Short mmCIF file of C-alpha atoms in Angstrom, two decimals:
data_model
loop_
_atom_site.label_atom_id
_atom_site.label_comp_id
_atom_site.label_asym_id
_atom_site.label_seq_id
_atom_site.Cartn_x
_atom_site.Cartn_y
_atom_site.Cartn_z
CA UNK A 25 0.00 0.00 0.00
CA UNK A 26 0.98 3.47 -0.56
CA UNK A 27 0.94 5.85 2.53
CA UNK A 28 -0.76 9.48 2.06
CA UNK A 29 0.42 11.43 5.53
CA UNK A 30 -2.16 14.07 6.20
CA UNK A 31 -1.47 16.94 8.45
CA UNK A 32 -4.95 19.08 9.38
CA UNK A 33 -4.55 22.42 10.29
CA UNK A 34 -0.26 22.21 11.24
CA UNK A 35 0.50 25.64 13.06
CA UNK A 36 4.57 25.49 13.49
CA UNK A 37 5.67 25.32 9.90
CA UNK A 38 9.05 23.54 11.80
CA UNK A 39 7.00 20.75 12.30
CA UNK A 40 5.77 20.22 8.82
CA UNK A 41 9.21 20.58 7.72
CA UNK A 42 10.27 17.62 10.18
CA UNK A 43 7.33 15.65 8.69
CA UNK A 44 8.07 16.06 5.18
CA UNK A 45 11.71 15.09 6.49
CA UNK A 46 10.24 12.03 8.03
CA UNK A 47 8.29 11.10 4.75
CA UNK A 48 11.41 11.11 2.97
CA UNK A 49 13.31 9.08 5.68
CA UNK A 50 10.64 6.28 5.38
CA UNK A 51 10.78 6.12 1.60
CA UNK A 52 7.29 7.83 1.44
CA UNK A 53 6.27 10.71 -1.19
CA UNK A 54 2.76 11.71 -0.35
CA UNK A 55 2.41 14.44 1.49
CA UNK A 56 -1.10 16.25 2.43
CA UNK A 57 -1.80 19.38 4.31
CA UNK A 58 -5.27 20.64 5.38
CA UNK A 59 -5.39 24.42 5.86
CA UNK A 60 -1.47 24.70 7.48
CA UNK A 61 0.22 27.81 8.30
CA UNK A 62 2.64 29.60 6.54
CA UNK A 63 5.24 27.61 4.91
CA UNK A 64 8.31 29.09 4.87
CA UNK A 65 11.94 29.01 5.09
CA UNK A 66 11.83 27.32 8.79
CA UNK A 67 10.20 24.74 7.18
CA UNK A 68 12.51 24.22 4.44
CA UNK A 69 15.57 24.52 6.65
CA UNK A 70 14.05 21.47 9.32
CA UNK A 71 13.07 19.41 5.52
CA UNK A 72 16.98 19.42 4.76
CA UNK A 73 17.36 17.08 1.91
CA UNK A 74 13.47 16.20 1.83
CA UNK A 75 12.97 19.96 0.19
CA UNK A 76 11.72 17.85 -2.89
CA UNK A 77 8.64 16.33 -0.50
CA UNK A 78 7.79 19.64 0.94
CA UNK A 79 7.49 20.95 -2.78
CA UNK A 80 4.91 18.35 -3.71
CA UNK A 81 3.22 18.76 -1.07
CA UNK A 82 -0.59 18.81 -1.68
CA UNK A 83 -2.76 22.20 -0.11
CA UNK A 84 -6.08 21.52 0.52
CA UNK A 85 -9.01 23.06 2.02
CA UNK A 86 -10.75 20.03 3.45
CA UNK A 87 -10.20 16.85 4.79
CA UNK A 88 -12.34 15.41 1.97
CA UNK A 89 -10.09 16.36 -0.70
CA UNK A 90 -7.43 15.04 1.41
CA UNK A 91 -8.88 11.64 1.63
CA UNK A 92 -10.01 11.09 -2.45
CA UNK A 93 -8.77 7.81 -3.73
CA UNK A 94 -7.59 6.17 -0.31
CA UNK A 95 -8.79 2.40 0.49
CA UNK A 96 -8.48 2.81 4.29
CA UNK A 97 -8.37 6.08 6.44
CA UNK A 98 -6.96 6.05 9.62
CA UNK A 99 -6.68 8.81 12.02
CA UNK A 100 -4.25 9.36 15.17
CA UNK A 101 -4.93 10.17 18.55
CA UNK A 102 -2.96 10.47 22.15
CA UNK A 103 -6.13 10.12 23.81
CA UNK A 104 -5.72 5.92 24.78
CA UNK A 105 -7.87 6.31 28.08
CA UNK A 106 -10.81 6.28 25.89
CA UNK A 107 -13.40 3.70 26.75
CA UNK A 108 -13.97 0.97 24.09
CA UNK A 109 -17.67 1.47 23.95
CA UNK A 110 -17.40 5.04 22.59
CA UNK A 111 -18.00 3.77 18.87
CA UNK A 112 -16.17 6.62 17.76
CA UNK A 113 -12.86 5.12 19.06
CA UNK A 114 -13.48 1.88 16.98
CA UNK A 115 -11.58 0.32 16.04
CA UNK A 116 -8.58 1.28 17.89
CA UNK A 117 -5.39 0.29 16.85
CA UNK A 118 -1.51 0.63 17.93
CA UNK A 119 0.40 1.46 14.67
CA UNK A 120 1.94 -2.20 14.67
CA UNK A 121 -1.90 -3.81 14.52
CA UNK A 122 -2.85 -1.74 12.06
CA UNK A 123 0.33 -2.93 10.02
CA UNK A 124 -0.78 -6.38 10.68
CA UNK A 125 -3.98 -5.40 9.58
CA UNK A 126 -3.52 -4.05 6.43
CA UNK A 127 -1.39 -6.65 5.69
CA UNK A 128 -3.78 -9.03 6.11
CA UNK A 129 -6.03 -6.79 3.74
CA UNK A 130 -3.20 -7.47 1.26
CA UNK A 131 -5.00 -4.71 -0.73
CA UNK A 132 -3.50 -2.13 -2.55
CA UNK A 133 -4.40 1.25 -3.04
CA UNK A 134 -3.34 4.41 -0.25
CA UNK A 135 -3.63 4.31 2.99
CA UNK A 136 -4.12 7.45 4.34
CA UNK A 137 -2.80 8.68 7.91
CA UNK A 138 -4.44 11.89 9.66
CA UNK A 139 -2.17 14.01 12.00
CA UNK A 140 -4.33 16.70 14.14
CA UNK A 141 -3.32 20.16 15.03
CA UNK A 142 -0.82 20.68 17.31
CA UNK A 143 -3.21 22.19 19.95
CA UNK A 144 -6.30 20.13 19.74
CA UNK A 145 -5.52 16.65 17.69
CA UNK A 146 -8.38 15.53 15.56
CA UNK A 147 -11.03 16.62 17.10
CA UNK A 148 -14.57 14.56 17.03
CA UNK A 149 -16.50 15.53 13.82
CA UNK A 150 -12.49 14.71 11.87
CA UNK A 151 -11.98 11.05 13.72
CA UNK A 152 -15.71 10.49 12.14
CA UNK A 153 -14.51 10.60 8.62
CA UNK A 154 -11.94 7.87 9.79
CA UNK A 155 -12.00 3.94 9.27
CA UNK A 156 -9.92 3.15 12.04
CA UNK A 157 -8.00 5.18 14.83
CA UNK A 158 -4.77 4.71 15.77
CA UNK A 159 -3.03 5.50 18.88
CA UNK A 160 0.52 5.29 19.72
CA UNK A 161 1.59 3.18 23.20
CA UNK A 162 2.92 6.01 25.17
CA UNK A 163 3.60 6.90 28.90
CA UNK A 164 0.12 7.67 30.51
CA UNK A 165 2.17 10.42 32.13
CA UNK A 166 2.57 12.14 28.92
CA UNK A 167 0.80 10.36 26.14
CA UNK A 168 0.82 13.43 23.83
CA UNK A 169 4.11 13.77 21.56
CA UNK A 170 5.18 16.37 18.69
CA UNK A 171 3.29 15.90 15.52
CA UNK A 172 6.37 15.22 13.60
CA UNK A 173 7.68 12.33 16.04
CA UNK A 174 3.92 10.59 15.53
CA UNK A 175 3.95 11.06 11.95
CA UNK A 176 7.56 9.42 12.59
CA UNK A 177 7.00 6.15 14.82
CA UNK A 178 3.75 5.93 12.48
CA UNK A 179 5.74 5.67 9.11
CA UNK A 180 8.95 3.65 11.02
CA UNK A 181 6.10 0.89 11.66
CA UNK A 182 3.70 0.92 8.57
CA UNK A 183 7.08 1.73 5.71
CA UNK A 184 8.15 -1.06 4.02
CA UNK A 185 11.82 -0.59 4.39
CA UNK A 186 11.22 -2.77 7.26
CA UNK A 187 14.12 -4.62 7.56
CA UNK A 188 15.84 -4.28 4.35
CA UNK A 189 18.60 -2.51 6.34
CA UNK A 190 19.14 -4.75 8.98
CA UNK A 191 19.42 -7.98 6.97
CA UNK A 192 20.69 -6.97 3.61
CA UNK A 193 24.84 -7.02 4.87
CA UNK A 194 24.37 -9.82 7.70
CA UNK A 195 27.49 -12.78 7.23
CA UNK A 196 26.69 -16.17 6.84
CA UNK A 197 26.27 -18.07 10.23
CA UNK A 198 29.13 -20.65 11.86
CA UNK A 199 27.81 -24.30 10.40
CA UNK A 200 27.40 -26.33 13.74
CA UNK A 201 30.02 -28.47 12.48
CA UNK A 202 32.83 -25.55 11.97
CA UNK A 203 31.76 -24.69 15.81
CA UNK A 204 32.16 -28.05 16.79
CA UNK A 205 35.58 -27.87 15.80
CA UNK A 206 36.03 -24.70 17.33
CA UNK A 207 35.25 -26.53 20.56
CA UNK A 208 37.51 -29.78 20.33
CA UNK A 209 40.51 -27.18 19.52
CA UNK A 210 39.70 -25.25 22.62
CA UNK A 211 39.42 -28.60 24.78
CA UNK A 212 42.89 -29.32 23.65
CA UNK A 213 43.95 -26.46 24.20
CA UNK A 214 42.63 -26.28 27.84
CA UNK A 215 44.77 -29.50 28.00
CA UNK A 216 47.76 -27.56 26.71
CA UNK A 217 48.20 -25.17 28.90
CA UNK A 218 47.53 -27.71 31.95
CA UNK A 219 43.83 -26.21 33.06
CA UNK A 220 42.70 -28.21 36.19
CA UNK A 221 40.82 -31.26 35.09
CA UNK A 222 38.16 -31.18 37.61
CA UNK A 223 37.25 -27.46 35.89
CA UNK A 224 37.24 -28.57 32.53
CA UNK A 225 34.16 -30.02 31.80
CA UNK A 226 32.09 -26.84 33.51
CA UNK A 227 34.31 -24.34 31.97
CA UNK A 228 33.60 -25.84 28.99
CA UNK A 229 30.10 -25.86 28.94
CA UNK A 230 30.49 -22.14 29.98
CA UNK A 231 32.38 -21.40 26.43
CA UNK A 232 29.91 -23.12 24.61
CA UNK A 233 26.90 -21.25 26.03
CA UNK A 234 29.14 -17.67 25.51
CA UNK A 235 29.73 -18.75 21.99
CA UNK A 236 26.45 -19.86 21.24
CA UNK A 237 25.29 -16.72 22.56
CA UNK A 238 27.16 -14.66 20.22
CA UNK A 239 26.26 -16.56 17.03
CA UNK A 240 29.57 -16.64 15.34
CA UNK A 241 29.96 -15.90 12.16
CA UNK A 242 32.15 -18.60 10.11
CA UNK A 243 34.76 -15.72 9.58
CA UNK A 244 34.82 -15.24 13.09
CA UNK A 245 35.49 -18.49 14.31
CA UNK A 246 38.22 -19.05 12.13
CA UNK A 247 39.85 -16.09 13.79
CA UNK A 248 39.24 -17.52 17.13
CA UNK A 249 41.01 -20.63 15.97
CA UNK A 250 43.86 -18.54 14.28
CA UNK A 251 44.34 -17.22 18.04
CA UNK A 252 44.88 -20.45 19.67
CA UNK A 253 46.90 -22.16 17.09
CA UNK A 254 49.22 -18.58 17.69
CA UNK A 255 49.40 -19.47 21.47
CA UNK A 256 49.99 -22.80 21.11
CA UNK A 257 52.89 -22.14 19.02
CA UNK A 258 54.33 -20.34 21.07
CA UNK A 259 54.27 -22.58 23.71
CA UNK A 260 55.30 -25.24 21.48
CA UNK A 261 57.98 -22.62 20.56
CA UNK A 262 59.41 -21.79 24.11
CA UNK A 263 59.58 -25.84 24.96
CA UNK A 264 61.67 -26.53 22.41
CA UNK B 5 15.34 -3.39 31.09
CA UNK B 6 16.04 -0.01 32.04
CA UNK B 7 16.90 2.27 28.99
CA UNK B 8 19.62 5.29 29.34
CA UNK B 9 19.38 7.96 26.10
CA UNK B 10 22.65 9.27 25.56
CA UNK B 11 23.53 12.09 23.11
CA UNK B 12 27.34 12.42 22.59
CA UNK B 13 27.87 16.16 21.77
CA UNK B 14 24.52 17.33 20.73
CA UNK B 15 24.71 20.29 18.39
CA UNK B 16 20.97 21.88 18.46
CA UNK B 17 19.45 22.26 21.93
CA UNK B 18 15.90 22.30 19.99
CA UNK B 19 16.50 18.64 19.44
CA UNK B 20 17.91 17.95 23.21
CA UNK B 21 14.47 19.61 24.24
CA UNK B 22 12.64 17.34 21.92
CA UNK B 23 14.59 14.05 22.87
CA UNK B 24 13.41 14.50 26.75
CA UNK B 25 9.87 14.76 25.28
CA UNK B 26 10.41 11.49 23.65
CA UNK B 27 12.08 10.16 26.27
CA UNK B 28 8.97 11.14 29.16
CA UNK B 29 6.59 10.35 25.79
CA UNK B 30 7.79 6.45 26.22
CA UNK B 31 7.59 6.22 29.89
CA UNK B 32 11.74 6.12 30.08
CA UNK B 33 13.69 8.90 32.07
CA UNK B 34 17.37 8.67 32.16
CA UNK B 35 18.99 11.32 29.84
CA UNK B 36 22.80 11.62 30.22
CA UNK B 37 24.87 14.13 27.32
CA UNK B 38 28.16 14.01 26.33
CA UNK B 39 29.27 17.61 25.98
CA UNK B 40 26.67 19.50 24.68
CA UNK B 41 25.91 22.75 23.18
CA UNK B 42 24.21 25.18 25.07
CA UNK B 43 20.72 23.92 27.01
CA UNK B 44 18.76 27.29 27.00
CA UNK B 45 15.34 28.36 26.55
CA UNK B 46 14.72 26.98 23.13
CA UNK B 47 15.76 23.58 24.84
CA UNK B 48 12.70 24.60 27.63
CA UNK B 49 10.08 25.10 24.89
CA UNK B 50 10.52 22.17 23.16
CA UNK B 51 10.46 19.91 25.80
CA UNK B 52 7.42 21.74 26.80
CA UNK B 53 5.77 19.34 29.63
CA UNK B 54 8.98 17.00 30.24
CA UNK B 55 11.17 20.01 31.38
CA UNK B 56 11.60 17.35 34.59
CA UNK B 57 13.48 15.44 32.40
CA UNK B 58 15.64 18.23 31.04
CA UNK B 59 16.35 19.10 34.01
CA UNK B 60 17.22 16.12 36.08
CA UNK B 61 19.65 14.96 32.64
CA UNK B 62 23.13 14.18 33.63
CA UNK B 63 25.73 16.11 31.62
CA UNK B 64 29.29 14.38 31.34
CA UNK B 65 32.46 14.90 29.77
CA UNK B 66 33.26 11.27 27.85
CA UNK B 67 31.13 8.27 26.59
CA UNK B 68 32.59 6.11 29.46
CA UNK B 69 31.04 8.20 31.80
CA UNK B 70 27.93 8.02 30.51
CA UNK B 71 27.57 4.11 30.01
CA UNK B 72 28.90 3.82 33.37
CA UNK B 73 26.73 0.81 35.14
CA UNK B 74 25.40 -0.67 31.80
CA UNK B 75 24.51 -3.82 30.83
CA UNK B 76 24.28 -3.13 27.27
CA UNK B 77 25.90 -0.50 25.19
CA UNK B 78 24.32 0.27 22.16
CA UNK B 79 25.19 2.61 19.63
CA UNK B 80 22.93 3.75 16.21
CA UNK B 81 23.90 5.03 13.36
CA UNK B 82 22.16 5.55 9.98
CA UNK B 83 24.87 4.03 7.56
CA UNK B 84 23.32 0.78 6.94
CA UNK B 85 25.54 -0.11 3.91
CA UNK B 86 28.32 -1.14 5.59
CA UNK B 87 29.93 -4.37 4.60
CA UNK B 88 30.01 -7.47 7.12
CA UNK B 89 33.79 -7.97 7.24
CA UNK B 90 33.91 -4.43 9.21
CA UNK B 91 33.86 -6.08 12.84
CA UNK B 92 32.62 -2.45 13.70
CA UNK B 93 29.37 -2.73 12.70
CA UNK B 94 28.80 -6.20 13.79
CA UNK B 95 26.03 -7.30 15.32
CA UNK B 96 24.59 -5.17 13.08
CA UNK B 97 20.42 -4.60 14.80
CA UNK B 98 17.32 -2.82 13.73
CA UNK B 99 15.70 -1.55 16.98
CA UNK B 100 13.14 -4.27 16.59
CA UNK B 101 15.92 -6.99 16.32
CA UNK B 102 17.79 -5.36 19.23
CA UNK B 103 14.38 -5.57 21.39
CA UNK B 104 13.62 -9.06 20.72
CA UNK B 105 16.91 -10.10 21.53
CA UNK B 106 17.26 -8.21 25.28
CA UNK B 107 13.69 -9.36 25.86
CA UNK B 108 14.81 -13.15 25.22
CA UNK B 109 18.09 -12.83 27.58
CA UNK B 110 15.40 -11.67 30.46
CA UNK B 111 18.01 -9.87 31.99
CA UNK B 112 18.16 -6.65 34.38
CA UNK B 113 19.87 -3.52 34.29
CA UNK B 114 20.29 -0.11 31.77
CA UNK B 115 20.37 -0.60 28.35
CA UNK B 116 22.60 2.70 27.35
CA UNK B 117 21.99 3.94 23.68
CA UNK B 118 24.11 6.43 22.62
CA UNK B 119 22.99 8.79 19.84
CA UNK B 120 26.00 10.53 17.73
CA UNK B 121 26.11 14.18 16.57
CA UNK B 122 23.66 15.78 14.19
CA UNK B 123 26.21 16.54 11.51
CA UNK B 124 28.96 13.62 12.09
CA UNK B 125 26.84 10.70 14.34
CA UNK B 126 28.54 8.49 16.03
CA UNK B 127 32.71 8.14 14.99
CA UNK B 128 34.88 5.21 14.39
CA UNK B 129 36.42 5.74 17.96
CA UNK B 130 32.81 5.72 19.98
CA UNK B 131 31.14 3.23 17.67
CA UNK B 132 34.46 1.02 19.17
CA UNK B 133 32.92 1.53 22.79
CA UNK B 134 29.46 -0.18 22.11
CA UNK B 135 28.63 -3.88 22.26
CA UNK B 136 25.85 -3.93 19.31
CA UNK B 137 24.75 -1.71 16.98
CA UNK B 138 21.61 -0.02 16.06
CA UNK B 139 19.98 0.96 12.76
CA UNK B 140 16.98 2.04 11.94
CA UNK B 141 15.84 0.92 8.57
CA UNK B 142 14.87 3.57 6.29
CA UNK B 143 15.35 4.87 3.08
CA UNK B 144 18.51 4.61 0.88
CA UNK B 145 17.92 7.46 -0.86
CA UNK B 146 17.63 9.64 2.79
CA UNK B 147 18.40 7.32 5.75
CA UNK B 148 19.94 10.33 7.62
CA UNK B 149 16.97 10.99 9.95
CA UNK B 150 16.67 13.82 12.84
CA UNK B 151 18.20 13.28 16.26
CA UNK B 152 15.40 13.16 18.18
CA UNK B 153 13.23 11.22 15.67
CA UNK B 154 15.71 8.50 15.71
CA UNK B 155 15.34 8.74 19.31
CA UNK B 156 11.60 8.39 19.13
CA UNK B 157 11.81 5.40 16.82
CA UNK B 158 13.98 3.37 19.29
CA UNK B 159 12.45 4.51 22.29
CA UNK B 160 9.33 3.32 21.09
CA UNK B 161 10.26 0.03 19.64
CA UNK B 162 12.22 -0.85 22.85
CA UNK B 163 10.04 1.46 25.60
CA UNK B 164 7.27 -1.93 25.35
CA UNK B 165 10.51 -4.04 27.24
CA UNK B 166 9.54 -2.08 30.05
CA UNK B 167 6.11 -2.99 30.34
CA UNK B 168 7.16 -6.81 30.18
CA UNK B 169 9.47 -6.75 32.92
CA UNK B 170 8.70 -9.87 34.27
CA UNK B 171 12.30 -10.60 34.88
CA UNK B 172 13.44 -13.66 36.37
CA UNK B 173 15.89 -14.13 39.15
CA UNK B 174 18.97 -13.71 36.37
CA UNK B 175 22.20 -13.53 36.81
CA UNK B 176 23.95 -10.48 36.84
CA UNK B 177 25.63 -9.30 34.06
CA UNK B 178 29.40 -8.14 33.86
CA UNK B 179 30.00 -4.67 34.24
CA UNK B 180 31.43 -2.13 31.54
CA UNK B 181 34.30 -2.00 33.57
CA UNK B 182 34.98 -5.80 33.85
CA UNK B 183 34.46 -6.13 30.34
CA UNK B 184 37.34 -3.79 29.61
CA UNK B 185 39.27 -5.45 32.07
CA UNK B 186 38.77 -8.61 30.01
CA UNK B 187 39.96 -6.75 26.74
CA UNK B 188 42.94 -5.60 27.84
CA UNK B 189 44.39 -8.71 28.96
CA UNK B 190 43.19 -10.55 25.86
CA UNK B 191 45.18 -7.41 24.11
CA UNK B 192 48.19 -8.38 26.44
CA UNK B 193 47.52 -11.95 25.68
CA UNK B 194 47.88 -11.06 21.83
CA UNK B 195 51.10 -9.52 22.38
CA UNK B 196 52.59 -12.18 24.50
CA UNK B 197 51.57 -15.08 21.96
CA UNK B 198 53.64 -12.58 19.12
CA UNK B 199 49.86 -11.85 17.14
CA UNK B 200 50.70 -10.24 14.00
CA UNK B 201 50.98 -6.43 14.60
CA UNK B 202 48.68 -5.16 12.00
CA UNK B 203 45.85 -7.49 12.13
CA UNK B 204 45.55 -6.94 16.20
CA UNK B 205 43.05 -4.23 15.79
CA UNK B 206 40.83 -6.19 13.61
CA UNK B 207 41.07 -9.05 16.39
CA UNK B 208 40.26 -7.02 19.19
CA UNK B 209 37.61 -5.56 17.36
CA UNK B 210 36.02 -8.73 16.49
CA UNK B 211 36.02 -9.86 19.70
CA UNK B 212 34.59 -6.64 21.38
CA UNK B 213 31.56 -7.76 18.97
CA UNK B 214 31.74 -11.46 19.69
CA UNK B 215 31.49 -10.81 23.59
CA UNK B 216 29.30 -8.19 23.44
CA UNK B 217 26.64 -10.04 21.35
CA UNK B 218 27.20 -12.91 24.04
CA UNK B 219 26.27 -10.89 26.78
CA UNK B 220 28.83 -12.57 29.44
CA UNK B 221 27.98 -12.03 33.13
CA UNK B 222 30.12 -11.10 35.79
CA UNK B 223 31.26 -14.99 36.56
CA UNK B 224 31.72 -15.77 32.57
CA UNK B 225 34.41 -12.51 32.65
CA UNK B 226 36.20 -14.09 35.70
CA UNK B 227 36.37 -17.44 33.97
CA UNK B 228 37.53 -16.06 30.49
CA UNK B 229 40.01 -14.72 32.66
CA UNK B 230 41.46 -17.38 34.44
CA UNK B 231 41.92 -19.12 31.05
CA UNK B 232 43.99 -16.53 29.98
CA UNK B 233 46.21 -16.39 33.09
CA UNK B 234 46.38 -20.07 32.78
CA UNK B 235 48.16 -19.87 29.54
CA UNK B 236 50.19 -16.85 30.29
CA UNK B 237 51.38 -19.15 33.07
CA UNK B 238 51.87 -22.48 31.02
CA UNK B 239 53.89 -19.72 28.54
CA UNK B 240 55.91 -18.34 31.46
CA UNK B 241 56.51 -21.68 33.08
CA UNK B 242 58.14 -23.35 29.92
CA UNK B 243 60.30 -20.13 29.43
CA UNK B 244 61.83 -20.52 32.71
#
């Protein structure tokens, strides 16, 4: 799905700068403003390299024109003490279940994602035009965060660069066997440099649960082997 | 877990205001800064009801100050194109990945994640200082996001740890200080076995990574230890 951020009535022209920032960051493009202030250079200065976004940005005078075309509407709030029978508030989602929801849709078409005003939020008569709201998990202490961080953990958890970033470089994995190996050479070597024999066995067990732990890449446990073959040379070297 | 924000050397106070938003936003409070740039008024506004939090932050001269007591030192950065043979970046997490895996080892303590400068983010020399790192997956084309956005993002991926803090009677895990301990005598032990010169660094690198993915407690350290003195001993004794 393709995500249409909508900001109704933005005052601080910073924080549509940070959003349009944000878009960018998340690989998004649509951006949607109902009524905002002035749009200036504050604005462009906070977009940095997302000036392009900002640019595009559509104007609008309504949150009808706002919504045309989108398959699902969903509008934020901070308000989470609401009480589930107020049909207004239903459904009510965190941002992750309404990923897992729209996945589930597996439609396509835009989603779009109302931001209130700074002040007020969405207030009643705009949460009515949505399909779902959405409410971020925060501190009852103080639930209500800047527009632009919303519009940020909202896009972090619906974008699709899910990830992509995290997996794309990872190293392939120790085989168990290659590990195995790892172990018998530092058994031997335990023998080597004369480690008590009533130690061994837990000590070893200890190694294996540290290594196991730390998932070893196959590069990295030929290192560790290249550091005990070093040592035992040069104990090997020194006895003779 | 407990989570510790730290910004090394913040450049903006606007986004050192907004980052104790986040931070009371996601239920969290510890803020400590590395050197930072003026906190003034601007700082005051934009941390608007979490000026507690601003105000309570603990302001320190070096990283190792500021990760003091951790269990976990992670660092984020936004340059997810790094290749796997740079031990630098390895474990290489998205905030999601990290979560999952300090939720699995059930442990207690802070979780410190340090947040680099707005124009350089975090260098070589501090990445060196963290035991996983942290990247938020976003766009290729502008991965680069705000300070305190990337804040939010993490801190509300990994704020939900909190809520499940069912912890278990764990054991403790080694201290930042114990773990450096460790390092330098495995350095020492590298120059007593005659490792080659110029591929220590890489080494030592690789196995800051390896033990801090493997999240060794307090008794693992001492262990790892006594192997090492073991063989420094077995190396000494067949000298003589």
């Amino acid at each position: 799905m393709e995500i249409r951020t909508i900001l109704v009535e933005p005052k601080l022209e910073e924080n549509i700068g940070a959003v349009a920032r944000v878009i960018k960051n998340f690989g998004c493009s649509e951006l949607y403003i109902v009524k905002p202030a002035n749009i200036g250079e504050k604005a462009k200065a906070v977009a940095s390299h997302a000036y392009d976004v900002l640019s595009r940005c559509e104007i609008v005078d309504s949150i009808e024109e706002a919504i045309k075309n989108s398959v699902i509407v969903a509008g934020t709030t901070s308000k989470h003490g609401i009480s589930a029978n107020k049909h207004l508030r239903m459904p009510f989602f965190s941002p992750r279940q309404l990923k897992e929801k729209v996945k589930a849709l597996g439609k396509s078409g835009i989603l779009s994602i109302l931001f209130g005003s700074e002040d007020t939020g969405l207030k009643r008569e705009e949460l009515m035009l949505c399909d779902v709201v959405v409410c971020i998990p925060t501190s009852t202490e103080y639930p209500v965060m800047n527009l632009s961080h919303a519009v940020a953990v909202v896009l972090y958890e619906l974008s699709e660069v899910e990830g992509a970033a995290a997996t794309s470089e990872t190293e392939k994995l120790a085989s168990v066997e290659a590990k195995e190996r790892l172990f018998m050479h530092v058994k031997t070597f335990l023998d080597e440099i004369g480690y008590k024999e009533h130690k061994k066995e837990k000590t070893m067990l200890m190694l294996r649960r540290i290594l196991g732990r730390a998932e070893l890449t196959g590069r990295e446990v030929q290192t560790l082997r290249g550091i005990l073959r070093k040592a035992e040379w040069k104990i090997g070297d020194v006895k003779n």
